[in-house]
XYZ file of C-alpha atoms in Angstrom:
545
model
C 75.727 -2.008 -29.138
C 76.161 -2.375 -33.188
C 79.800 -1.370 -32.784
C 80.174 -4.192 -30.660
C 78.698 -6.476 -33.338
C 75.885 -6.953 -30.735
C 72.584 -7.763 -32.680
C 69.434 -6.201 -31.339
C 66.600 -8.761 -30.741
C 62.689 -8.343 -30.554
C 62.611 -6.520 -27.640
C 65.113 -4.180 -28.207
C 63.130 -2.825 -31.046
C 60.413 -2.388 -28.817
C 62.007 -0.178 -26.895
C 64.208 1.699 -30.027
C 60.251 2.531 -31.470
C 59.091 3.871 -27.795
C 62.044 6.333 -27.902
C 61.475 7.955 -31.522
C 57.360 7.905 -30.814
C 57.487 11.559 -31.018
C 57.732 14.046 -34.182
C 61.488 14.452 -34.153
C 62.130 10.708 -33.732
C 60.004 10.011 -36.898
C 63.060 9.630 -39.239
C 65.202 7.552 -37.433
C 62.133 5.463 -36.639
C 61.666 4.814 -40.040
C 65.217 3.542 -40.828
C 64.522 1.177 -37.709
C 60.970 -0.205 -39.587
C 63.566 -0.529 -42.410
C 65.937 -3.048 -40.387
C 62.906 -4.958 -38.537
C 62.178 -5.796 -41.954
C 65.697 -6.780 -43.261
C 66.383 -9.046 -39.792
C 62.466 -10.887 -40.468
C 61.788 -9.016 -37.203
C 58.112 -8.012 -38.578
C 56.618 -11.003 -38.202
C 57.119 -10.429 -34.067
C 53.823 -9.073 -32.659
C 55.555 -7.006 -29.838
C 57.635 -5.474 -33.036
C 54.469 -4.890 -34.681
C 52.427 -3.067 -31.593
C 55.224 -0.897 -31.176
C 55.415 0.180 -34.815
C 51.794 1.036 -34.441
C 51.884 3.153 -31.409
C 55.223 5.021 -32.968
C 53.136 5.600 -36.816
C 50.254 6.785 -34.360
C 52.443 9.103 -32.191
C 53.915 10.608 -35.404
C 50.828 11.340 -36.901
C 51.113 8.545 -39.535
C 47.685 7.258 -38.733
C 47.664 5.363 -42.446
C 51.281 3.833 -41.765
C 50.182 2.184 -38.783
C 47.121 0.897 -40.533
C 49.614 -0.354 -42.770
C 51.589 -2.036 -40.020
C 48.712 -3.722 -38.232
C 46.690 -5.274 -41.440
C 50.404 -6.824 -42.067
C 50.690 -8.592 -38.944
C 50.229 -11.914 -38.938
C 49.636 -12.853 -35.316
C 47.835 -9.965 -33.731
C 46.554 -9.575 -30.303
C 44.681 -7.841 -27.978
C 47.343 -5.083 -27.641
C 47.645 -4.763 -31.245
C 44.132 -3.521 -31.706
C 43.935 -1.666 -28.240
C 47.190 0.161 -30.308
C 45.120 0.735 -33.003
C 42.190 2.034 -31.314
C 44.797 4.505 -29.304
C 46.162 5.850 -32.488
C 42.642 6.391 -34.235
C 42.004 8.327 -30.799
C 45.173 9.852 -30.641
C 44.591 11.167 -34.310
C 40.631 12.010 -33.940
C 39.543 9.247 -36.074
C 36.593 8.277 -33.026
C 34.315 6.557 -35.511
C 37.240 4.665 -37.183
C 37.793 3.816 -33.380
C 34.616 2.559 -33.178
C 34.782 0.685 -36.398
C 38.119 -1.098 -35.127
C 36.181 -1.871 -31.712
C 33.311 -3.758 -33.328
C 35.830 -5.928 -35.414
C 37.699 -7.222 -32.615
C 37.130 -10.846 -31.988
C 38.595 -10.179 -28.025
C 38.227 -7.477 -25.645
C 39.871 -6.780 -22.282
C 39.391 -3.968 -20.282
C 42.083 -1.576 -21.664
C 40.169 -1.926 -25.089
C 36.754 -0.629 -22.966
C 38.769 2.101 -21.159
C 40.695 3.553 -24.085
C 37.696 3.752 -26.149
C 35.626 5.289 -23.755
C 38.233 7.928 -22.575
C 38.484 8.870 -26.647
C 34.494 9.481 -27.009
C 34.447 11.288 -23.487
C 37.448 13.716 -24.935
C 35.668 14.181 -28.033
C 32.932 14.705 -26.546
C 30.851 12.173 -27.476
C 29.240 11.744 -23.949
C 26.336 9.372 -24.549
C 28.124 6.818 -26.994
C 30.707 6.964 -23.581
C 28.061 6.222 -21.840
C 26.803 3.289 -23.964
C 29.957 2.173 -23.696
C 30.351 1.946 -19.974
C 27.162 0.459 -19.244
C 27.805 -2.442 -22.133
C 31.076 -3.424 -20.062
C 30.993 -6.885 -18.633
C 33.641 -5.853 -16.488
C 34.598 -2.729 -14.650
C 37.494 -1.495 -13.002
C 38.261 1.578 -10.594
C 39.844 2.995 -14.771
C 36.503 2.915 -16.110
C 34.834 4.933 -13.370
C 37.208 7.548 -13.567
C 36.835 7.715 -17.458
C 32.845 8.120 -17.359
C 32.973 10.514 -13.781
C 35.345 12.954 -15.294
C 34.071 12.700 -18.436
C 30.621 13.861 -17.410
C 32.573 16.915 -15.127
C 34.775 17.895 -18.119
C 31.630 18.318 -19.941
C 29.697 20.070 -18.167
C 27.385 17.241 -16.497
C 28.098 17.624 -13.101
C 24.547 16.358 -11.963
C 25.759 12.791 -13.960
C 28.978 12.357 -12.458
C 27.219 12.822 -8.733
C 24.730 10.200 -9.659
C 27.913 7.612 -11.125
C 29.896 8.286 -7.862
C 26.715 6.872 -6.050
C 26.170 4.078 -7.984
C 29.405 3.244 -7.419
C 29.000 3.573 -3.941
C 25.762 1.271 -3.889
C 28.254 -1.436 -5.187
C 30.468 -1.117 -2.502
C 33.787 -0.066 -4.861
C 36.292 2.232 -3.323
C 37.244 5.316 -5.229
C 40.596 6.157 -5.617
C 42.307 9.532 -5.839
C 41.161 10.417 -9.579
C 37.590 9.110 -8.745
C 37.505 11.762 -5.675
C 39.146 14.649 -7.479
C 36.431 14.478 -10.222
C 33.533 14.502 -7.476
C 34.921 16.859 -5.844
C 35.018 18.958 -8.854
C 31.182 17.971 -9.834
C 30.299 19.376 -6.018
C 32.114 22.745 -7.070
C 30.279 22.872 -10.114
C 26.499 22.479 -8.690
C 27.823 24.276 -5.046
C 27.174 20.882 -3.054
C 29.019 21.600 -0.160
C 27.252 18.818 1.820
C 28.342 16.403 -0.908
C 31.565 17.496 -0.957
C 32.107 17.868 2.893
C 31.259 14.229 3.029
C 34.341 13.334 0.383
C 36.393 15.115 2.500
C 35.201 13.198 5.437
C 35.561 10.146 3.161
C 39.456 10.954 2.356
C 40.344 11.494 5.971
C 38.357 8.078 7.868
C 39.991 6.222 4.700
C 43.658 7.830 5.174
C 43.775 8.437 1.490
C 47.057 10.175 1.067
C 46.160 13.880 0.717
C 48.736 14.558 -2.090
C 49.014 18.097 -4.194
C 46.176 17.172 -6.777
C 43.423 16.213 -4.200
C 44.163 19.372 -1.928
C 43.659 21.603 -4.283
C 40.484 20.377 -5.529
C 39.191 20.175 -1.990
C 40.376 23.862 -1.497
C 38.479 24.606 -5.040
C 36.046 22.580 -4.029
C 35.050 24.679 -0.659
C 35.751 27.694 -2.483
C 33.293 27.560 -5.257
C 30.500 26.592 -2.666
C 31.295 29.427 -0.567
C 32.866 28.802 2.527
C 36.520 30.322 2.194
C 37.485 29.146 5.657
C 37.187 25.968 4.890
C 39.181 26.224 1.815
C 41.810 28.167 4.015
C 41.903 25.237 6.545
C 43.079 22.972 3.723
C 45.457 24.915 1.992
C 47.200 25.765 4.912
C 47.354 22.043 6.426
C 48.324 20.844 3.157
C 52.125 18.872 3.228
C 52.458 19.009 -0.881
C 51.867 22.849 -1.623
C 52.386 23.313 -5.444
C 51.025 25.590 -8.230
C 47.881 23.886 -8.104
C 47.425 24.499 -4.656
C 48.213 28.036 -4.611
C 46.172 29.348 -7.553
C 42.996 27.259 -5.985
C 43.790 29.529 -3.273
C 44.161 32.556 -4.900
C 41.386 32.356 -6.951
C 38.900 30.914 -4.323
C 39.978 34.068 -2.404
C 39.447 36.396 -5.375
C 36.108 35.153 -6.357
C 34.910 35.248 -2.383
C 35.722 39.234 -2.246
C 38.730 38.339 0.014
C 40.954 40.092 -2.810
C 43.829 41.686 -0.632
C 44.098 38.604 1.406
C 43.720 36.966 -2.313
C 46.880 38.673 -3.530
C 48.899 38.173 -0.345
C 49.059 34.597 -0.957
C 49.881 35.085 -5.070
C 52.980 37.046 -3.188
C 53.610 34.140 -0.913
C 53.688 31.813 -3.323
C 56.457 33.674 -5.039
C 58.277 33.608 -1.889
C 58.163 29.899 -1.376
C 60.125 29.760 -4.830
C 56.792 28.835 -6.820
C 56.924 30.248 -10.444
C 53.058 31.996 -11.174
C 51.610 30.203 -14.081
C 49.166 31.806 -16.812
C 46.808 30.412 -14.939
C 47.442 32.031 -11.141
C 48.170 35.230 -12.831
C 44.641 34.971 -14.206
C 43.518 34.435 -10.690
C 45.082 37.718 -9.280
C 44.206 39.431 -12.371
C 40.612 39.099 -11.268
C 40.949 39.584 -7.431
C 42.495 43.234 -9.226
C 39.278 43.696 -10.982
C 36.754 42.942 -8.363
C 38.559 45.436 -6.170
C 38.699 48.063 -8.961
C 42.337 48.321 -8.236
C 42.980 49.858 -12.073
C 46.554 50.246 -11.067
C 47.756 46.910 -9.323
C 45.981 45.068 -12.102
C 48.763 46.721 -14.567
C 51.109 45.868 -12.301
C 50.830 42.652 -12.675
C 49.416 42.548 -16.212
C 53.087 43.597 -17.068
C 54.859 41.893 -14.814
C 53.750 38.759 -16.227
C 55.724 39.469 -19.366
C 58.701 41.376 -17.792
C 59.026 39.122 -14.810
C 58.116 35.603 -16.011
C 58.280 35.400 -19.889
C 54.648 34.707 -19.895
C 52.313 35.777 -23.053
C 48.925 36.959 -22.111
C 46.104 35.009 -23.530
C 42.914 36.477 -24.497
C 42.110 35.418 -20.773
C 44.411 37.628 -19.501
C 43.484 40.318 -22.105
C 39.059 39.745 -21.142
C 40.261 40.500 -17.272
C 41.616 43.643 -18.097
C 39.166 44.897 -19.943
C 36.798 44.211 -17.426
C 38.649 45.435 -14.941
C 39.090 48.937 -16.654
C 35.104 48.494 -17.375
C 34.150 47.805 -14.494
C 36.134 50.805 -13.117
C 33.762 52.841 -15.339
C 36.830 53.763 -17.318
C 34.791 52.980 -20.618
C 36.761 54.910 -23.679
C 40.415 53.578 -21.627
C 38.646 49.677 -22.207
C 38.426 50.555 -25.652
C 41.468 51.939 -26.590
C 43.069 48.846 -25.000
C 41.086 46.429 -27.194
C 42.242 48.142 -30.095
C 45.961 48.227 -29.299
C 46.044 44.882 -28.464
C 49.258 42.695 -30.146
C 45.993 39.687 -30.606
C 43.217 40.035 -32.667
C 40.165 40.367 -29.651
C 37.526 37.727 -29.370
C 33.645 38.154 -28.879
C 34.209 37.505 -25.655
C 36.383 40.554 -24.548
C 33.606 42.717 -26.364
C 31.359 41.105 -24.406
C 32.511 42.469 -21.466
C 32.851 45.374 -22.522
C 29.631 45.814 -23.732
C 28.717 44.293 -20.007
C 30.581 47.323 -18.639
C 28.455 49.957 -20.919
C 25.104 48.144 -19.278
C 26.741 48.509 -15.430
C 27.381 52.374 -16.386
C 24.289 53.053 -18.641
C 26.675 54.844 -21.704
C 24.264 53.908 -24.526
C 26.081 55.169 -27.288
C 28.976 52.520 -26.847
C 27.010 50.154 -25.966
C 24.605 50.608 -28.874
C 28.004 50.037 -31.334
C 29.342 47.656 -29.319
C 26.444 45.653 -29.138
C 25.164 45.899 -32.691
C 28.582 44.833 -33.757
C 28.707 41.961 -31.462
C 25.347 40.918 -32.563
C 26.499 40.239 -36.202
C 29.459 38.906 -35.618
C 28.380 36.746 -33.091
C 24.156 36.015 -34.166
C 23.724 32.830 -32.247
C 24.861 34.009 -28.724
C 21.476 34.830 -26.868
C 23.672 37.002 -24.162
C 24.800 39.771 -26.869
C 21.095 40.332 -27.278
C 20.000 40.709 -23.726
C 22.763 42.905 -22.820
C 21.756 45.595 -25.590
C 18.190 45.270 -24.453
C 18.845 45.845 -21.146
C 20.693 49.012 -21.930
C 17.555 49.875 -23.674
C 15.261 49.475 -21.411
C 17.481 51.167 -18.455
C 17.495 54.003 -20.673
C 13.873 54.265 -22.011
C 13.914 53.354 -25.698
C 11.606 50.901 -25.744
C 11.107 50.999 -29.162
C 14.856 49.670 -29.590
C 14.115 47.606 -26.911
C 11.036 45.819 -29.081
C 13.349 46.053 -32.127
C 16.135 43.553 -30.216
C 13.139 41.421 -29.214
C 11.471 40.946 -32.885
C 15.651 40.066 -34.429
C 15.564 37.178 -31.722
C 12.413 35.833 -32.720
C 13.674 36.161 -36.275
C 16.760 34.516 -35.512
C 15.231 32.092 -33.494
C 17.443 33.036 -30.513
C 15.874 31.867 -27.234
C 17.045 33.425 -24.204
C 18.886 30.955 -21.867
C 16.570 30.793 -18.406
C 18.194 32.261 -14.955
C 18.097 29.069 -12.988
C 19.597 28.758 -9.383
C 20.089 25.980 -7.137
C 20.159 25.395 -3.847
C 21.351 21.545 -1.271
C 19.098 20.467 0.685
C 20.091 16.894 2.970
C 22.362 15.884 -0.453
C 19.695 16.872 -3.272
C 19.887 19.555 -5.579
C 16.991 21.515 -5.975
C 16.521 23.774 -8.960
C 14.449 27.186 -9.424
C 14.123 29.544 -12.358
C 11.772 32.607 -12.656
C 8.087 32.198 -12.000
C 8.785 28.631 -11.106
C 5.948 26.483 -10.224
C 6.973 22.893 -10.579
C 8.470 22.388 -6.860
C 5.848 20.041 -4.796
C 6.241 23.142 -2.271
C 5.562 25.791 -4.722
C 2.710 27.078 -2.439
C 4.593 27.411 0.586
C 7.954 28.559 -1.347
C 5.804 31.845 -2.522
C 3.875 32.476 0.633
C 7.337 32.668 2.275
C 8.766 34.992 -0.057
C 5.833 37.537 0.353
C 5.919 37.528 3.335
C 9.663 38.121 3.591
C 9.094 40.878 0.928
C 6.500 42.252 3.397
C 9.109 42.741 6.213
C 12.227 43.633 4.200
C 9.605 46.859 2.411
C 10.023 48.025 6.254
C 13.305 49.320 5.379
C 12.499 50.772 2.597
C 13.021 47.681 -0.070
C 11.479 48.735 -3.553
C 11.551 46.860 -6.466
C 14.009 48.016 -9.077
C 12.201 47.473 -12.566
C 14.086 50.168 -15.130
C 15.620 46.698 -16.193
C 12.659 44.684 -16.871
C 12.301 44.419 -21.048
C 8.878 44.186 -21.293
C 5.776 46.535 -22.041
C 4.188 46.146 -18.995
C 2.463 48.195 -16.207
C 4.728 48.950 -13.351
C 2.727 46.635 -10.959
C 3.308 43.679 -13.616
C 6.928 44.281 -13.566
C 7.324 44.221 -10.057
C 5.574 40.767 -10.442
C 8.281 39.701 -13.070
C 11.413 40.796 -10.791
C 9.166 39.518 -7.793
C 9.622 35.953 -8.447
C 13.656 35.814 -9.521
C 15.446 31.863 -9.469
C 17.391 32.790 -6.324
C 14.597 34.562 -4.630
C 12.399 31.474 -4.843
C 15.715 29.653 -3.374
C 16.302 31.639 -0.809
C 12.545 31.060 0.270
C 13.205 27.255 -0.012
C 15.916 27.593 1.731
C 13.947 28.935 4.653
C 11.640 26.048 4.398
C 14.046 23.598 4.850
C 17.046 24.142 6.317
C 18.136 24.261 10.268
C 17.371 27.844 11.524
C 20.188 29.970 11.531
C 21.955 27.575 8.755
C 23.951 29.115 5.906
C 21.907 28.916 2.614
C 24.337 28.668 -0.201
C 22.704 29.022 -3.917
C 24.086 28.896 -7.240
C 23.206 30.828 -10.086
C 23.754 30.370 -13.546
C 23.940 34.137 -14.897
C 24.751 37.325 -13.269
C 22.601 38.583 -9.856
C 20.397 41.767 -11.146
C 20.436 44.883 -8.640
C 16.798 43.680 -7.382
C 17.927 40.306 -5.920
C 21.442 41.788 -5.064
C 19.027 44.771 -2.651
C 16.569 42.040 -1.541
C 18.883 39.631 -0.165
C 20.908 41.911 1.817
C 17.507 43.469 3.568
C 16.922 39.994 3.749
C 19.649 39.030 5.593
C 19.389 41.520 7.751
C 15.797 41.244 8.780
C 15.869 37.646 9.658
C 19.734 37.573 10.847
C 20.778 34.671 8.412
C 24.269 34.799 6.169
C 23.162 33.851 2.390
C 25.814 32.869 -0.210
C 25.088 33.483 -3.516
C 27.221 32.413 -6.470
C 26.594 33.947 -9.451
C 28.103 33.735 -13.056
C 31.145 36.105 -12.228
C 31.638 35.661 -8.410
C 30.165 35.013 -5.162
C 27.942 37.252 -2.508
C 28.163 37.062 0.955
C 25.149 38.327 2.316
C 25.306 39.203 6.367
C 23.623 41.581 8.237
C 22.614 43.897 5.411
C 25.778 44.232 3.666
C 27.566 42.109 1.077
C 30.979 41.184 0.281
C 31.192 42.906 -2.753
C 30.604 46.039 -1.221
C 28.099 46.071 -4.111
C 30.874 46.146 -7.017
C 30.421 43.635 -9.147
């Protein structure tokens, strides 16, 4: 164009500053700012917004400062630029700052702001936010819903969805994905059945994104066939889609059937990810299948260029722990190319409790516990390898550090859906208006299921108690008092699906199954690390977890 003697206007600036808005394109950039300036082209506010967003892109938060306090005739996108590159940049109370001073508002201004405190996790001033906006559209629901899903607040996002229901909005695509996502995190499979009722009466196109969360969705409340049903009516199958699969599969105990489709999806042309090799990685390790797991530990280098994370790295340990193959754990920490976190110690100190070696466990844990003296679970673990053992006196040693520390132990808690509403239980509870009836149920459950032979296990339990008060302790478990609620108040013969937020201990794991054998009812339990089919006496992880 400049060899033709062709003069770039206004808006071909624009456009010159939207190409070099990334780190390579800051030099040339920079000769353009030069020009704008020479041709009086500064003075344009379209000129000006795009310098911001290209000094913001680049990292040259200051520069675009610069840019945007020279501007004589600013607008709403010039401070909506602003706000993006104090966002972009991780200034959020400069953000802020910039929001308060602008004499006009429109909705981007809301949205972008509110989408910067949800990723920096600055959930309530979000929330401020959103309920301070005159106006909202569908870009402001998704903002706040996924916020509160990406942090953790699944309960918040299920209570948004409704509200926006109550005002008669329709949800779009990225509205339904983060529900769906908030019903895999609490296990609301009624919830989420209804969504995908929802997406079908509405003919909402059922595109790659939304199947897989629907298939990760049925998954993580515990009805595989479901998730099955999905996947393999879905039109748009993509990487998404198959490592929802595979790891729905994996963490349901279907881990043959889980790896089958990992192969398939190599077949269909479909590059594994870090991510879907994670996903097989653990179907290997809650078979104990030492050798397939190397398989494709290796092959993710060798076959697919693919550097394992520390991800990658935690599944392998566990899988060799798990395998009882303690010492070979070890002596793959220590060779690892990556210095090891906390949390692949963790497990295997997790894998010394499962197999009772003490002396590990005691160095493991010890170590863990200085490196790492705010983490409750490092603690608990060591304990419990105490007690199991008999050294109580170590065992009352662990317990006077945490009281030192200040540590507090984070409570089991387990929940069960009940006609849409989450109910919550942790040990001993006694809040539930039903509390009466929830314990009379349970003994006398407890009363049948000692017919064949049920005994509570109590080596674990931490505390110097008599072995009658112990069985009390164990006696009254979160999912225990959920399964009893369960009883209460769902159809007869009904599925009772709970979720737990820690690992099941061998008591519930051995009451449960007697449980479901005695009164003929399947029970799905998902617990920290994977689910638990209960049916008929036996559960799906062939009691390997």
């Amino acid at each position: 164009m400049c060899e033709l003697d062709l003069y770039p206007n206004n808006f071909t600036y624009t456009f010159l500053f939207q190409c070099c808005a990334k780190p390579d394109g800051f030099d040339i950039g920079l000769q353009f700012h030069g020009t704008v300036i020479k041709r009086c082209f500064n003075v344009d506010v379209c000129v000006c917004n795009s310098m911001i967003q290209f000094y913001s892109v680049c990292g040259k938060l200051g520069d675009a400062k610069v840019v945007f306090d020279e501007c004589t005739q600013r607008d709403v996108v010039s401070w909506n630029s602003l706000i993006s590159g104090c966002l972009r940049n991780g200034e959020i109370l400069e953000a802020l700052g910039v929001f308060e001073r602008m004499p006009e508002r429109n909705e981007v201004s809301w949205n972008s702001l509110m989408g910067g405190l949800v990723r920096g996790g600055y959930l309530d001033e979000a929330r401020r936010l959103f309920d301070g906006m005159g106006k909202r559209n569908v870009v402001s629901w998704v903002v706040i819903i996924s916020g509160y899903c990406q942090n953790g607040c699944p309960g918040e996002a299920l209570a948004l969805f409704r509200e926006m229901q109550s005002l008669e909005l329709k949800p779009n695509s990225a509205v339904l994905v983060s529900v769906l996502s908030a019903c895999a995190q609490l296990g609301a499979f009624d919830h989420g059945s209804w969504v995908h009722s929802y997406i079908k009466k509405n003919g909402i196109k059922m595109d790659s994104i939304l199947s897989a969360a629907l298939v990760g969705m049925y998954a993580k409340c515990g009805n595989i066939s479901l998730a099955m049903q999905v996947f393999d009516s879905s039109q748009e199958k993509n990487i998404s889609t198959y490592t929802a699969a595979i790891s729905g599969l994996a963490y349901n105990g279907y881990n043959e059937e889980s790896i089958r489709v990992f192969e398939k999806m190599k077949s269909a042309k479909i590059t594994p990810d870090h991510i879907s090799y994670l996903a097989v990685l653990c179907a290997c390790s809650h078979m104990g299948s030492v050798e397939e797991g190397f398989h494709y530990f290796n092959s993710m280098v060798e076959a697919h260029g693919i550097k394992p994370g520390l991800d990658h790295y935690t599944c392998m340990v566990d899988l060799l722990g798990r395998a009882g193959l303690l010492e070979e754990a070890e002596r793959f920490i220590n060779t690892m190319p990556i210095t090891p976190d906390n949390v692949i110690w963790g497990a295997l100190l997790s894998a010394c409790r499962t197999h009772g070696n003490v002396e590990m466990g005691q160095r493991v844990g010890n170590s863990l516990i200085e490196s790492d003296p705010g983490h409750d679970g490092r603690y608990v673990l060591l304990s419990n390898i105490y007690a199991a053992s008999s050294k109580g006196d170590h065992v009352e040693e662990i317990q006077r550090t945490m009281r030192r520390r200040r540590i507090k132990r984070v409570p089991g808690c387990s929940s069960i859906e009940v006609d849409g509403i989450v109910h919550e239980f942790v040990a001993g509870d006694k809040s539930h208006d039903k509390t009466g009836e929830i314990y009379s149920v349970w003994e006398e459950m407890v009363t049948e299921i000692k017919k064949l032979g049920y005994a509570p296990e109590t080596k674990g339990v931490v505390f110097d108690v008599e072995e009658e008060e112990k069985e009390t302790v164990v006696g009254y478990h979160s999912e225990k008092l959920a399964v009893a609620f369960g009883f209460i108040s769902k159809e007869p013969g009904s599925v009772l699906r709970i979720v737990k937020n820690i690992r099941i201990c061998n008591d519930c794991h051995s009451a449960i199954k007697l449980v479901s054998k005695v009164f003929k009812r399947k029970i799905v339990v998902r617990d920290r690390r994977r689910f638990h089919h209960f049916e008929d006496g036996f559960c799906s992880c062939n009691d390997y977890w």
